[in-house]
Tab-separated table of C-alpha atoms in Angstrom:
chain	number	residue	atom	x	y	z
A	24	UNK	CA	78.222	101.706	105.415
A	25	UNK	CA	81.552	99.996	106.527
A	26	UNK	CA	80.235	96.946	106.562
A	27	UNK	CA	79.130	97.617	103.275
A	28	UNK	CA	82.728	98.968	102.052
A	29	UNK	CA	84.626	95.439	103.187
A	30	UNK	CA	82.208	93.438	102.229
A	31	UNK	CA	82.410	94.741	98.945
A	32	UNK	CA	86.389	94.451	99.080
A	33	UNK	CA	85.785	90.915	99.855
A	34	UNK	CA	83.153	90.307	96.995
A	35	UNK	CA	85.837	91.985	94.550
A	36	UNK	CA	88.783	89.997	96.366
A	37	UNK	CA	86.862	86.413	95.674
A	38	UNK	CA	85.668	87.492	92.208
A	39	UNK	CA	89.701	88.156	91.502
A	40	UNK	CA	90.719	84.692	93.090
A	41	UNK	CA	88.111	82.755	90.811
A	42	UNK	CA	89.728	84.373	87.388
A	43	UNK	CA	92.516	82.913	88.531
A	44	UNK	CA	94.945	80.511	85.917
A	45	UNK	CA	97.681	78.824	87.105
A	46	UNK	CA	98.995	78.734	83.982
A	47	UNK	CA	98.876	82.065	82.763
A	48	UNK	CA	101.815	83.841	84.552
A	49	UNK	CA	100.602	87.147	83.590
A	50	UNK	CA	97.297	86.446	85.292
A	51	UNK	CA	98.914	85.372	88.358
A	52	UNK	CA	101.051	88.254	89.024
A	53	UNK	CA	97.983	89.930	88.110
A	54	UNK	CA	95.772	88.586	90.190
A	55	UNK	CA	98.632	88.618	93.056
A	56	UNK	CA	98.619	92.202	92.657
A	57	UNK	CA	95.593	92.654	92.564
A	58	UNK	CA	94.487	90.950	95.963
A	59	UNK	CA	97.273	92.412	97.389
A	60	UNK	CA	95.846	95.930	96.946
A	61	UNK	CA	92.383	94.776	98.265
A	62	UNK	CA	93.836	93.213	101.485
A	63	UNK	CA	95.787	97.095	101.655
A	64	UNK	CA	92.096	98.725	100.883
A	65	UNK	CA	90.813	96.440	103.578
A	66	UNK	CA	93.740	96.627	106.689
A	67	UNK	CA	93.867	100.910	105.455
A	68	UNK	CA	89.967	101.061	105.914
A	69	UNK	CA	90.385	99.041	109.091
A	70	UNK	CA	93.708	100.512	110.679
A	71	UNK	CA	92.558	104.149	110.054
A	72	UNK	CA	89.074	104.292	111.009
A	73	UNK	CA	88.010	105.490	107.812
A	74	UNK	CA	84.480	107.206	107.859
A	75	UNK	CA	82.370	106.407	104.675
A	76	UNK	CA	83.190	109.959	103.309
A	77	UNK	CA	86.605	109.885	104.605
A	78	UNK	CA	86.880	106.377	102.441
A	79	UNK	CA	85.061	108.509	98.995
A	80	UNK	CA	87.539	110.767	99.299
A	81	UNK	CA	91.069	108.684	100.369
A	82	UNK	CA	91.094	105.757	98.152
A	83	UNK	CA	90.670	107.699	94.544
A	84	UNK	CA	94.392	110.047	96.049
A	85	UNK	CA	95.388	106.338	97.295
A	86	UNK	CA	94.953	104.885	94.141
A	87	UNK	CA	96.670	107.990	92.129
A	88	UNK	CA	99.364	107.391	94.427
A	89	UNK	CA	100.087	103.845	94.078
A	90	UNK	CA	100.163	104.082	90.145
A	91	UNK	CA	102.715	107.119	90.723
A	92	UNK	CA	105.158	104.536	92.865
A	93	UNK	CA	104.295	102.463	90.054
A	94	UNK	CA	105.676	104.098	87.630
A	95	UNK	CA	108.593	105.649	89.207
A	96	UNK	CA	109.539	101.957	90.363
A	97	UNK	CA	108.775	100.708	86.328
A	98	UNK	CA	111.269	102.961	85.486
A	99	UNK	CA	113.793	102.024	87.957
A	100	UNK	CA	113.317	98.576	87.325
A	101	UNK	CA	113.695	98.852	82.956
A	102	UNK	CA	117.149	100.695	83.919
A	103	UNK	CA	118.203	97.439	85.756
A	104	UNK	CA	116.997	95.795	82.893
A	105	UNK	CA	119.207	97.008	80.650
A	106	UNK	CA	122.090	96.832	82.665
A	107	UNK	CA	121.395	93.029	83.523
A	108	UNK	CA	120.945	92.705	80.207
A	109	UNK	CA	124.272	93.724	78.839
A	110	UNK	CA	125.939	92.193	81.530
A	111	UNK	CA	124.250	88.933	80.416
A	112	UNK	CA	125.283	89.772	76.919
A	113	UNK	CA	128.806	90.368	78.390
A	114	UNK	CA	129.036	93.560	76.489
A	115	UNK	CA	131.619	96.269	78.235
A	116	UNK	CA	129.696	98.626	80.132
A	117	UNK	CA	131.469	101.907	80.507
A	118	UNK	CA	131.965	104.211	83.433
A	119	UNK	CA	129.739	106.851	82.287
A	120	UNK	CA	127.108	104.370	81.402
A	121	UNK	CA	127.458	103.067	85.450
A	122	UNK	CA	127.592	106.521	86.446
A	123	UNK	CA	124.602	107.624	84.578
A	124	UNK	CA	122.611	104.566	85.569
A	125	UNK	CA	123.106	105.301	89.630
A	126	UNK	CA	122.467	108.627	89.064
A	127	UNK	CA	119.100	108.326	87.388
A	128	UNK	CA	118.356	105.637	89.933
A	129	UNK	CA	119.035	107.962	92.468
A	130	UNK	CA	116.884	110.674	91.201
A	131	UNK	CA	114.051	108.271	90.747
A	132	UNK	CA	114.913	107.154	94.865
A	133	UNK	CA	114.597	110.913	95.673
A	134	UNK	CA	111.374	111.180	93.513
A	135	UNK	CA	109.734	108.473	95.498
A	136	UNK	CA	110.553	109.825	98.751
A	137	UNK	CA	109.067	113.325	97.328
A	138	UNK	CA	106.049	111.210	96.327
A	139	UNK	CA	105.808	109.595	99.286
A	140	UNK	CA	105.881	112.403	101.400
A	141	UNK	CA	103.647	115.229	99.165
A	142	UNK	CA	100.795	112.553	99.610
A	143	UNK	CA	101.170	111.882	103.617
A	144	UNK	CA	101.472	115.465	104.298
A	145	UNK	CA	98.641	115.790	101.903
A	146	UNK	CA	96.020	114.196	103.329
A	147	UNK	CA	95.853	116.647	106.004
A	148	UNK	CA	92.942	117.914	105.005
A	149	UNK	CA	90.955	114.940	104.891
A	150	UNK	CA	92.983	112.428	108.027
A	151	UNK	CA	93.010	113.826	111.618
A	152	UNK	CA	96.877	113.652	112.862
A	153	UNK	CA	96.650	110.230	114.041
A	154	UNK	CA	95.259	108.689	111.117
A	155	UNK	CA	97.806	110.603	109.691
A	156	UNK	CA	100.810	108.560	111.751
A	157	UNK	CA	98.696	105.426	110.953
A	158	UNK	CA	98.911	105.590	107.440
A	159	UNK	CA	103.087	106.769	107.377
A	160	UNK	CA	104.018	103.849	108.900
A	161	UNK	CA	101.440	101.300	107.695
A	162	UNK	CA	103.470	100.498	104.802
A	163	UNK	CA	106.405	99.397	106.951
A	164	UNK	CA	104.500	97.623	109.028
A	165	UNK	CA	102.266	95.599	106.073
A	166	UNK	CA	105.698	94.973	104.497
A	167	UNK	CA	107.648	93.276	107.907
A	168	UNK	CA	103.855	91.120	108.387
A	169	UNK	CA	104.718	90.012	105.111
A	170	UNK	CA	108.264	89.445	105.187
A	171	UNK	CA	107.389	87.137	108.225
A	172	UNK	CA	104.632	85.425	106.391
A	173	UNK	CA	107.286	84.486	103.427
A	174	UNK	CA	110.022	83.606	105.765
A	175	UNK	CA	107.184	80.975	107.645
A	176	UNK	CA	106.253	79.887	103.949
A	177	UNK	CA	109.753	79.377	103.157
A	178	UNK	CA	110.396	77.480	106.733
A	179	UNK	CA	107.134	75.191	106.222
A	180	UNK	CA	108.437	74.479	102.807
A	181	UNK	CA	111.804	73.472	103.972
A	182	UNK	CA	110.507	71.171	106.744
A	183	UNK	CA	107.764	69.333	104.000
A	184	UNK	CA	110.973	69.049	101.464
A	185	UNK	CA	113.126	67.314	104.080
A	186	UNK	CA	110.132	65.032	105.322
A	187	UNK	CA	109.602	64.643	101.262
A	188	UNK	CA	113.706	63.596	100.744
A	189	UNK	CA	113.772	60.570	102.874
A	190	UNK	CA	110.562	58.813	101.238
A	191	UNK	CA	111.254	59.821	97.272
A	192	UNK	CA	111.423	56.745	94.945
A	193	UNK	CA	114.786	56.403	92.875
């Protein structure tokens, strides 16, 4: 059955890559997202050991989770928006508007970390305690994998722009 499970993920993950348009932006952070959460289906279903009816069970809460951070992180962003905006407008921005800004950006902060920690401590009923510690600090680990992948993408493309500088036509 867990064979099954990934190589379903990986039918849906290849499916996703062959919609892909390079020149629809939209469709490319799309489809960036969207592989992105099938690798996280894949390394959670790996990392924690899920059992078929564990898996039935974790990814529907998983899901509802992720769209919660979604939103809370929607709204944080659309306040930045409109600060960035004004600022690029050069319009005066008054304390109160600064003030109220952090303040609601701080609230939504708190609300993730309420999020975040409602659905760890909520899964005990379904993850034994190590799963448990596996999933609250999967997300830190995914994220520093990834930050090293980026840094070695932005490293190779350095290198292949210098190599590129001393051959260009002008």
């Amino acid at each position: 059955m867990r064979t099954l499970f990934i190589t379903y993920a990986l039918l849906v993950s290849i499916a996703i890559a062959q919609e892909h348009d390079p020149m629809d932006d939209d469709k490319d952070e799309h489809g960036r997202r969207e592989r992105m959460e099938t690798m996280m289906v894949w390394r959670l279903t790996e990392e924690l050991d899920l059992k078929p009816k564990q898996a039935e069970k974790f990814f529907p809460r998983f899901r509802e989770h992720r769209k919660n951070l979604s939103d809370i992180h929607k709204e944080q962003r659309e306040i930045g928006k409109r600060l960035r905006q004004k600022i690029g407008e050069d319009e005066k921005i008054s304390r109160s508007e600064v003030t109220s800004a952090v303040k609601k950006i701080t609230a939504l902060r708190r609300k993730t970390v309420d999020v975040e920690e409602n659905f760890l401590l909520g899964m005990d009923d379904l993850l034994d305690p190590l799963q448990m510690s596996i999933l609250g600090m999967f997300k830190q680990e995914m994220l520093r994998e990834m930050g090293g992948e980026l840094r070695k993408r932005g490293n190779d493309r350095k290198k292949m722009k210098k190599r590129q500088g001393g051959h260009r036509k002008r």
